[in-house]
């Protein structure tokens, strides 16, 4: 499209006869109704948008209609199970709502008090914090301001699917860097993946879907690579307080000092409140590169996010995380049941998660008799759903370039009784179908 842009004329030399700078080439006039008989249709871009985590639910709903009981291991929404956000957020949001003082548009970058409180958490300036509608919107805006069409961006493999969808929609190339057998980024392969077009590296730590938490040494190597190749870092740390016992978390903003670091977070996981739709991106080390202004433009064009919930978020970030301890203990017990048992089931293996809400299970020696789909992991998922009523997410939703391998992601959120039942079903299912 760039070659079609005419150089903008200087305003003071414009006369009424000077054609206005044209952004798009003139198309055929509608005067002769060139689309007569055609029906208006959605844009082709929409074909690039998929979200398997939700898509798979349609198949489960069909089973429910047939009367099947489903064990839902597909979603990462704590409130769908026995987890709840701390009261202090609900009370602050309710008070804000009832005060009637927050019925207008909030400032587009976020409630000033919330920006200040988050700046305290992130160790940055208030103007370096942008409040977004969940981290999802922060991811959208960060990729939007980093990538032009034709640029490339590095994602961990496996990755959280929203990233690749956004890159596709923006016309950018997704490059996946491989991880080792413990799901830690393989730094040599990461280095080899960098291209001249690469603008940014995304790090998801703690990781969805694997539950890996990266040690300092790995993060330092990533930070050094980013500095060497002049890449921005998007540090998705949305699970940074959901850590199992004894696991240490290191934030990339404390390690990468020479490159822009976009630190993303939200109320969804650390405060067990995904419905609040309050998140943020803090941009460290902009150093006049223009990302702060660019991000603010993104915020301005969508006006603001819900103000009452931002008031709730102030209470969240002003308090501590002691409320989370019992929830993490529950998650750990559930993870132990699942991973302990999986280790004994022929054909299944897993690296026990160190944090976040999921684990990524490998399946070997599985042959589907159904052939519902040409992807082996989707066949596995459909078979498991239809035979045992267990819903998981097919691994290829996260794990790219390994079409023959079968993985699935399960959440750690269901209660212990459900976990016991699920592992029993998995055992029965694999015993019947495992070839090996
Ligand atoms: C790694 C990761 N990043 C971002 C998000 C989006 O979170 P939010 O609910 O804050 O939009 C999720 C949600 O599951 C996630 O797992």
CSV table of C-alpha atoms in Angstrom, one decimal, residues 40-198:
chain,number,residue,atom,x,y,z
A,40,UNK,CA,-21.9,-7.9,1.9
A,41,UNK,CA,-19.6,-10.3,3.8
A,42,UNK,CA,-17.2,-10.2,6.7
A,43,UNK,CA,-13.6,-9.2,6.0
A,44,UNK,CA,-11.0,-11.8,5.1
A,45,UNK,CA,-9.0,-10.8,8.2
A,46,UNK,CA,-11.7,-12.6,10.3
A,47,UNK,CA,-10.6,-15.9,8.8
A,48,UNK,CA,-7.3,-15.4,10.6
A,49,UNK,CA,-9.0,-15.2,14.0
A,50,UNK,CA,-9.3,-18.4,15.9
A,51,UNK,CA,-9.4,-19.3,19.6
A,52,UNK,CA,-9.3,-23.0,20.0
A,53,UNK,CA,-9.7,-22.8,23.8
A,54,UNK,CA,-13.3,-21.5,23.2
A,55,UNK,CA,-13.8,-23.3,19.8
A,56,UNK,CA,-13.5,-26.8,21.4
A,57,UNK,CA,-16.4,-25.9,23.8
A,58,UNK,CA,-18.9,-26.2,20.9
A,59,UNK,CA,-18.1,-29.9,20.6
A,60,UNK,CA,-18.6,-30.4,24.4
A,61,UNK,CA,-21.9,-28.5,24.3
A,62,UNK,CA,-23.1,-31.0,21.7
A,63,UNK,CA,-22.3,-33.8,24.1
A,64,UNK,CA,-24.2,-32.0,26.9
A,65,UNK,CA,-27.2,-31.8,24.7
A,66,UNK,CA,-27.0,-35.6,24.3
A,67,UNK,CA,-27.1,-35.9,28.1
A,68,UNK,CA,-23.4,-36.5,28.8
A,69,UNK,CA,-21.8,-35.2,32.0
A,70,UNK,CA,-18.6,-33.3,31.2
A,71,UNK,CA,-15.5,-32.7,33.2
A,72,UNK,CA,-14.4,-29.3,32.0
A,73,UNK,CA,-10.7,-29.1,32.1
A,74,UNK,CA,-10.4,-26.6,29.3
A,75,UNK,CA,-10.7,-23.1,30.8
A,76,UNK,CA,-8.5,-21.0,33.0
A,77,UNK,CA,-11.2,-19.1,34.7
A,78,UNK,CA,-10.8,-19.6,38.5
A,79,UNK,CA,-14.3,-18.4,39.2
A,80,UNK,CA,-15.8,-21.3,37.2
A,81,UNK,CA,-14.4,-23.5,40.0
A,82,UNK,CA,-14.1,-23.0,43.8
A,83,UNK,CA,-11.9,-19.8,43.7
A,84,UNK,CA,-13.0,-16.2,44.4
A,85,UNK,CA,-11.4,-12.8,44.3
A,86,UNK,CA,-10.6,-11.0,47.6
A,87,UNK,CA,-13.5,-9.1,49.1
A,88,UNK,CA,-11.5,-5.9,49.2
A,89,UNK,CA,-11.8,-5.6,45.4
A,90,UNK,CA,-15.5,-6.2,45.3
A,91,UNK,CA,-16.1,-3.8,48.2
A,92,UNK,CA,-14.1,-1.0,46.6
A,93,UNK,CA,-15.7,-1.5,43.2
A,94,UNK,CA,-19.2,-1.6,44.8
A,95,UNK,CA,-18.5,1.6,46.8
A,96,UNK,CA,-17.3,3.3,43.6
A,97,UNK,CA,-20.4,2.2,41.7
A,98,UNK,CA,-22.8,3.3,44.4
A,99,UNK,CA,-21.1,6.7,44.9
A,100,UNK,CA,-22.2,7.6,41.4
A,101,UNK,CA,-18.9,9.4,41.0
A,102,UNK,CA,-17.5,7.1,38.3
A,103,UNK,CA,-20.1,7.2,35.7
A,104,UNK,CA,-18.1,9.1,33.1
A,105,UNK,CA,-15.3,8.1,30.9
A,106,UNK,CA,-12.2,7.5,32.9
A,107,UNK,CA,-8.9,9.1,31.7
A,108,UNK,CA,-7.9,6.9,28.8
A,109,UNK,CA,-4.5,5.8,30.2
A,110,UNK,CA,-6.3,4.8,33.4
A,111,UNK,CA,-7.5,6.2,36.7
A,112,UNK,CA,-4.6,8.4,37.9
A,113,UNK,CA,-4.6,6.8,41.4
A,114,UNK,CA,-4.5,3.3,39.9
A,115,UNK,CA,-1.6,4.2,37.6
A,116,UNK,CA,0.2,5.5,40.6
A,117,UNK,CA,-0.3,2.4,42.6
A,118,UNK,CA,0.7,0.1,39.7
A,119,UNK,CA,3.8,2.3,39.1
A,120,UNK,CA,4.7,1.5,42.7
A,121,UNK,CA,4.4,-2.2,42.0
A,122,UNK,CA,6.3,-2.0,38.7
A,123,UNK,CA,9.0,0.5,39.9
A,124,UNK,CA,8.3,2.9,37.1
A,125,UNK,CA,6.8,6.3,36.5
A,126,UNK,CA,3.0,6.8,36.6
A,127,UNK,CA,3.0,7.9,32.9
A,128,UNK,CA,4.7,4.6,32.0
A,129,UNK,CA,1.6,2.6,33.1
A,130,UNK,CA,-1.4,2.1,30.9
A,131,UNK,CA,-4.5,0.5,32.2
A,132,UNK,CA,-6.1,-1.9,29.7
A,133,UNK,CA,-9.2,-4.1,29.4
A,134,UNK,CA,-7.5,-7.2,30.8
A,135,UNK,CA,-4.0,-8.0,29.6
A,136,UNK,CA,-5.6,-9.1,26.4
A,137,UNK,CA,-6.0,-5.5,25.3
A,138,UNK,CA,-2.5,-4.7,26.5
A,139,UNK,CA,-1.2,-7.5,24.2
A,140,UNK,CA,-3.2,-6.2,21.3
A,141,UNK,CA,-1.9,-2.6,21.8
A,142,UNK,CA,1.7,-3.6,22.5
A,143,UNK,CA,1.9,-5.7,19.3
A,144,UNK,CA,0.0,-3.0,17.4
A,145,UNK,CA,2.6,-0.3,18.3
A,146,UNK,CA,5.6,-2.6,17.8
A,147,UNK,CA,4.8,-4.3,14.5
A,148,UNK,CA,4.3,-3.2,10.9
A,149,UNK,CA,3.2,-5.6,8.3
A,150,UNK,CA,6.2,-7.7,7.3
A,151,UNK,CA,7.9,-7.4,10.7
A,152,UNK,CA,8.4,-10.6,12.8
A,153,UNK,CA,7.9,-11.4,16.4
A,154,UNK,CA,9.2,-14.2,18.6
A,155,UNK,CA,6.9,-16.4,20.6
A,156,UNK,CA,7.7,-19.3,22.9
A,157,UNK,CA,6.6,-22.7,21.6
A,158,UNK,CA,4.1,-23.6,23.0
A,159,UNK,CA,2.6,-20.2,23.4
A,160,UNK,CA,-0.7,-18.5,24.5
A,161,UNK,CA,-2.7,-18.4,21.2
A,162,UNK,CA,-3.8,-14.7,21.3
A,163,UNK,CA,-0.3,-13.6,20.4
A,164,UNK,CA,-0.2,-15.4,17.1
A,165,UNK,CA,-3.7,-14.4,16.2
A,166,UNK,CA,-2.8,-10.7,16.7
A,167,UNK,CA,0.4,-11.0,14.7
A,168,UNK,CA,-1.6,-12.6,11.8
A,169,UNK,CA,-4.2,-9.9,11.9
A,170,UNK,CA,-1.4,-7.2,11.8
A,171,UNK,CA,0.3,-8.9,8.9
A,172,UNK,CA,3.4,-9.7,10.9
A,173,UNK,CA,5.2,-13.0,11.0
A,174,UNK,CA,5.1,-15.3,14.1
A,175,UNK,CA,8.4,-17.1,14.8
A,176,UNK,CA,8.3,-19.8,17.5
A,177,UNK,CA,11.3,-20.4,19.6
A,178,UNK,CA,11.6,-23.9,20.9
A,179,UNK,CA,12.0,-25.0,24.5
A,180,UNK,CA,13.9,-27.9,26.1
A,181,UNK,CA,12.4,-30.9,27.8
A,182,UNK,CA,11.6,-28.9,30.9
A,183,UNK,CA,9.8,-26.3,28.7
A,184,UNK,CA,12.6,-23.7,29.3
A,185,UNK,CA,13.5,-21.6,26.2
A,186,UNK,CA,16.5,-23.1,24.3
A,187,UNK,CA,18.7,-20.0,24.0
A,188,UNK,CA,20.8,-21.2,21.1
A,189,UNK,CA,17.7,-22.0,19.0
A,190,UNK,CA,16.2,-18.7,20.1
A,191,UNK,CA,19.3,-16.9,18.7
A,192,UNK,CA,19.0,-18.8,15.4
A,193,UNK,CA,15.4,-17.8,15.1
A,194,UNK,CA,16.0,-14.0,15.1
A,195,UNK,CA,15.7,-12.3,11.7
A,196,UNK,CA,16.4,-8.8,10.4
A,197,UNK,CA,12.7,-8.2,10.5
A,198,UNK,CA,12.4,-9.2,14.2
